[in-house]
PDB file of C-alpha atoms in Angstrom:
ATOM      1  CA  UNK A   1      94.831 232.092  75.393  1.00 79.00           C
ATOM      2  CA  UNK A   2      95.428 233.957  72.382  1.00 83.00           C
ATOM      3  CA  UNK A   3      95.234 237.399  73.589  1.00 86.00           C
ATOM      4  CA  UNK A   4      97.855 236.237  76.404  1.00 88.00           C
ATOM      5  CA  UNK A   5      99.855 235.376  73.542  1.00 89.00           C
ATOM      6  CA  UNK A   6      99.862 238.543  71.978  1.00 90.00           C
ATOM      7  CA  UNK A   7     100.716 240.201  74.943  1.00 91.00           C
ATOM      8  CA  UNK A   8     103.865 238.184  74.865  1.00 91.00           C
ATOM      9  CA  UNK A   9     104.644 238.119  70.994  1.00 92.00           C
ATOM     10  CA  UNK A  10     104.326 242.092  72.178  1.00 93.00           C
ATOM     11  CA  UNK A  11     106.626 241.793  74.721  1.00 93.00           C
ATOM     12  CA  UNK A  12     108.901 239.540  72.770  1.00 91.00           C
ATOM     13  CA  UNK A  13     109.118 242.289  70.188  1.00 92.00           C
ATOM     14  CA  UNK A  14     109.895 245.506  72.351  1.00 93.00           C
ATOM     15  CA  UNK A  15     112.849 242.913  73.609  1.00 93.00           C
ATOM     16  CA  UNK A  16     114.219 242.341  70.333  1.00 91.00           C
ATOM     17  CA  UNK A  17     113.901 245.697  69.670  1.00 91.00           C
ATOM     18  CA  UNK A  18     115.809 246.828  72.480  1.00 92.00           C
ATOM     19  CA  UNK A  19     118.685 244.260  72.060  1.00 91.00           C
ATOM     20  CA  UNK A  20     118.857 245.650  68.390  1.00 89.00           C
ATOM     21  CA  UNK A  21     118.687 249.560  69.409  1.00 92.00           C
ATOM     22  CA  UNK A  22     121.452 249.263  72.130  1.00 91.00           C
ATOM     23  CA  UNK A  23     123.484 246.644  69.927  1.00 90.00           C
ATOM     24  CA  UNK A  24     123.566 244.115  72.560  1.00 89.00           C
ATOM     25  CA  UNK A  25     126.029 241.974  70.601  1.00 90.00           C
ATOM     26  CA  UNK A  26     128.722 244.352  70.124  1.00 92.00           C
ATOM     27  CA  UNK A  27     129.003 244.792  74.165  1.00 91.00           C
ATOM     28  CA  UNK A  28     129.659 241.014  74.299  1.00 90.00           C
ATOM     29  CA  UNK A  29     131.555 241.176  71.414  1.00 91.00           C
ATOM     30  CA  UNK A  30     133.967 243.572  73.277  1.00 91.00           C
ATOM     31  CA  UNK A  31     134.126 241.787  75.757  1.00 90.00           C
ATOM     32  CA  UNK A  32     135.072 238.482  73.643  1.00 91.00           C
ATOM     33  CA  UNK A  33     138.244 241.220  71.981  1.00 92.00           C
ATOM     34  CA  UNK A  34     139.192 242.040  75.673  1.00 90.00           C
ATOM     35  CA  UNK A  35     139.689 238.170  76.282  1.00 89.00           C
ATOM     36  CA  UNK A  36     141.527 237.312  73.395  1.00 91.00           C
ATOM     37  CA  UNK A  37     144.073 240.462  74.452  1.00 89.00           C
ATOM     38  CA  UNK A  38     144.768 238.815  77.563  1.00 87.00           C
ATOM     39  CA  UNK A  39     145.230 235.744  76.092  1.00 88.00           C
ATOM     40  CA  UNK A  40     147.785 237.420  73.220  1.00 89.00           C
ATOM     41  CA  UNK A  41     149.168 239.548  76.410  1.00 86.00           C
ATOM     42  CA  UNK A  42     150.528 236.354  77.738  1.00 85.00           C
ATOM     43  CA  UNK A  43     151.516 234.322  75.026  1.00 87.00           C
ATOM     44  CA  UNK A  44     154.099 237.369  74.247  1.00 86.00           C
ATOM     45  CA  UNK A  45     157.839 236.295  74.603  1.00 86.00           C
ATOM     46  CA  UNK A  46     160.415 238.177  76.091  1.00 85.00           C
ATOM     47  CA  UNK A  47     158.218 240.633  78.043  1.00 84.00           C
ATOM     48  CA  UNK A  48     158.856 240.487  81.873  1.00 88.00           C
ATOM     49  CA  UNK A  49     156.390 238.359  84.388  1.00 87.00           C
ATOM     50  CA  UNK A  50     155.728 241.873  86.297  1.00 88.00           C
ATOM     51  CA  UNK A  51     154.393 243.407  82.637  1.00 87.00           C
ATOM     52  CA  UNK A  52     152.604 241.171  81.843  1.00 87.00           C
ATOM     53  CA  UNK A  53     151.217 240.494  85.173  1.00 89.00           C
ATOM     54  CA  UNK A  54     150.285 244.207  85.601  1.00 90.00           C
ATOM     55  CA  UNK A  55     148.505 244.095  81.823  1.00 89.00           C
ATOM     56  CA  UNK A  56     146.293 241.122  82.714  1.00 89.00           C
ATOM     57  CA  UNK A  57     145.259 242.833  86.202  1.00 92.00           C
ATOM     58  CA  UNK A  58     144.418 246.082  83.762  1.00 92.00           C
ATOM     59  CA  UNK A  59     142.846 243.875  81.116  1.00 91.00           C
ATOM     60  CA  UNK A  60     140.997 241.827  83.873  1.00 91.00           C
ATOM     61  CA  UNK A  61     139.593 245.485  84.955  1.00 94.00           C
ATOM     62  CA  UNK A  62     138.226 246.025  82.013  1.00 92.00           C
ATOM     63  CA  UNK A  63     136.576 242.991  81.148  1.00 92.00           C
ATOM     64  CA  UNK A  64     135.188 243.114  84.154  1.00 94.00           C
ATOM     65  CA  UNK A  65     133.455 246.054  83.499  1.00 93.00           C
ATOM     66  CA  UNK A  66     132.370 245.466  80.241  1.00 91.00           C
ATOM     67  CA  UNK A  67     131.254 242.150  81.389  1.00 93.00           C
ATOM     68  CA  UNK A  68     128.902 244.080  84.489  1.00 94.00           C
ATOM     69  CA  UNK A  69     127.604 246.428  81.383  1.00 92.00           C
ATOM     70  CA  UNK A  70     126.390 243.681  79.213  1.00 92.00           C
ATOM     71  CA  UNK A  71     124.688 242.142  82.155  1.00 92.00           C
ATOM     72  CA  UNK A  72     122.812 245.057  82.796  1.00 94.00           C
ATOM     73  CA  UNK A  73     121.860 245.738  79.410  1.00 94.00           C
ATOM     74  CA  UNK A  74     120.944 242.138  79.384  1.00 93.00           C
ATOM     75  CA  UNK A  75     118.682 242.917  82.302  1.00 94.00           C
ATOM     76  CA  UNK A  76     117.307 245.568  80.977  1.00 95.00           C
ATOM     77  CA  UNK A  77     116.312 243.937  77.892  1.00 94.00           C
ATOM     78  CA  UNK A  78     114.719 240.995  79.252  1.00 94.00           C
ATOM     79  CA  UNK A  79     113.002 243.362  81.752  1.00 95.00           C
ATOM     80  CA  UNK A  80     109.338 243.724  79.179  1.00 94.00           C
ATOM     81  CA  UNK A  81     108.739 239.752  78.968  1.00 93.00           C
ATOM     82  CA  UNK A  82     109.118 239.667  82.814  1.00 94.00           C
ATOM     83  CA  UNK A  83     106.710 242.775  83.176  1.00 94.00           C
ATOM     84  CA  UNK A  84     104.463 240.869  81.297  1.00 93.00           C
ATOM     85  CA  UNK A  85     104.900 237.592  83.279  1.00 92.00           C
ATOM     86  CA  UNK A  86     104.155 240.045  86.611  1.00 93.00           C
ATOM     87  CA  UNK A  87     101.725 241.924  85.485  1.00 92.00           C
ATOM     88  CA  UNK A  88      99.330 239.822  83.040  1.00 89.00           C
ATOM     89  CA  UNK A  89      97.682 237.598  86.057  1.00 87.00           C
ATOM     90  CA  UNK A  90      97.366 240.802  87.938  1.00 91.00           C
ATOM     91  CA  UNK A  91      95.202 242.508  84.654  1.00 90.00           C
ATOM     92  CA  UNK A  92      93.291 238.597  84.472  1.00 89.00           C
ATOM     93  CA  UNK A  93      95.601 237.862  81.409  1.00 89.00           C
ATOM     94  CA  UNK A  94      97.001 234.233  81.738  1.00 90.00           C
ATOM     95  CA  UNK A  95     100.339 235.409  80.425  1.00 89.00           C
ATOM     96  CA  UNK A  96     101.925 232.571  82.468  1.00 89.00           C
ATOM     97  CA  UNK A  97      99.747 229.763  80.994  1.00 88.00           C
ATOM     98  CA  UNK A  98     100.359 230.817  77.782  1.00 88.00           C
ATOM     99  CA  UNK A  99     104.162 229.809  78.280  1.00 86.00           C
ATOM    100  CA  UNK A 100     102.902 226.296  78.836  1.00 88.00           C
ATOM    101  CA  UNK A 101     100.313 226.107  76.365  1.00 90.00           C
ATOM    102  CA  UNK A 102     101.723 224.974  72.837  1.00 91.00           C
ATOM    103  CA  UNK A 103      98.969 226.658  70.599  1.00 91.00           C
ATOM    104  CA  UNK A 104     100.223 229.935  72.149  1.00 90.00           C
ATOM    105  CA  UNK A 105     103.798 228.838  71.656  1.00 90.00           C
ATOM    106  CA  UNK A 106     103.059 227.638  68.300  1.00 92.00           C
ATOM    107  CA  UNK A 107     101.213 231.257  67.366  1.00 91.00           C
ATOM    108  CA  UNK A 108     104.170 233.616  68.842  1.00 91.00           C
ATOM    109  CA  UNK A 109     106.428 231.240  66.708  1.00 91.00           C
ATOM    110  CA  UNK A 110     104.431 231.437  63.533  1.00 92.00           C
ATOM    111  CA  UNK A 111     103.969 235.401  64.496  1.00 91.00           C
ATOM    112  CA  UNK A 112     107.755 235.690  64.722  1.00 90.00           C
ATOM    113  CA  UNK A 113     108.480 233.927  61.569  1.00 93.00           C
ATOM    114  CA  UNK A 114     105.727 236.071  59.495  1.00 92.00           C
ATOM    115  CA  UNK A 115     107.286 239.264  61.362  1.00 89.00           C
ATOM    116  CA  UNK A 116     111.202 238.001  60.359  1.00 88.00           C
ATOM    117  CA  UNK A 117     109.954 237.037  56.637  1.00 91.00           C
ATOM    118  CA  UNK A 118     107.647 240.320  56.172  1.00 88.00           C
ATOM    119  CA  UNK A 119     111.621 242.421  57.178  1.00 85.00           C
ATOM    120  CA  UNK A 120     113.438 240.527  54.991  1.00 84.00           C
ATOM    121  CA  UNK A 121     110.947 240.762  51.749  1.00 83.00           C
ATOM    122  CA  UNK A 122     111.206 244.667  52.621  1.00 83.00           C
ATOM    123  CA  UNK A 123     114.595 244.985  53.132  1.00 77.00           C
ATOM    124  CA  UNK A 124     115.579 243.123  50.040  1.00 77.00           C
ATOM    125  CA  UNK A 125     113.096 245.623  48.060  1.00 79.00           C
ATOM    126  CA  UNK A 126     115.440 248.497  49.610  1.00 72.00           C
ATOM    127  CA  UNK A 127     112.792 249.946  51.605  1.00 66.00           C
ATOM    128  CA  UNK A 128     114.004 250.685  55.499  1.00 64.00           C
ATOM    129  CA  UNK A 129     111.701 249.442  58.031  1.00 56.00           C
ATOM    130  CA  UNK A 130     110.539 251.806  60.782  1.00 56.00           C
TER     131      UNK A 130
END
């Protein structure tokens, strides 16, 4: 069970990874600023009905957009753990088992924390890691 968890604490990482690399919280972050526009848009007095109808329909445009972006890089992101998922009974790895089992849970955990601790001891000695 062990190597099945590797193969997921691996996974788990190039996920991370990605969300960091394509800053996965700024796109919903943008799209939180777009939603607070609209909501400024049409608390505004003295504007006409047909303004600020036709800047929510422009504002609605964009959110939408933004909103179909972040989904896709949240696809994309999530798309290693469910390679893994496919692919490990396939290779005879019991990837899937391993989501169950809670000594696998419990070493991806204590793998994560060791990871998260080992960056911050690094960081805070003003090295950059790679």
């Amino acid at each position: 069970m062990i190597p099945a968890a590797l193969v997921l604490f691996a996974a788990l990482l190039a996920s991370v990874h990605l969300a960091r690399r394509w800053m996965l919280l700024r796109h919903f972050g943008d799209l939180a600023a777009i939603g607070r526009r609209s909501a400024r848009t049409l608390a505004r007095s003295g504007v006409s009905d047909w303004s600020k109808e036709r800047a929510t329909r422009i504002l609605a445009i964009r959110m939408m957009g933004k909103s179909l972006a972040a989904g896709g890089l949240l696809l994309m992101i999530a798309l290693p753990i469910a390679a893994v998922l496919a692919i490990g009974p396939v290779a005879g790895i019991p990837t899937q088992d391993a989501l169950f089992d809670p000594t696998a849970r419990l070493s991806i955990l204590a793998a994560g924390i060791a990871l998260a601790f080992l960056r911050s001891r690094v960081r805070r000695f003003g090295l950059r890691p790679a």
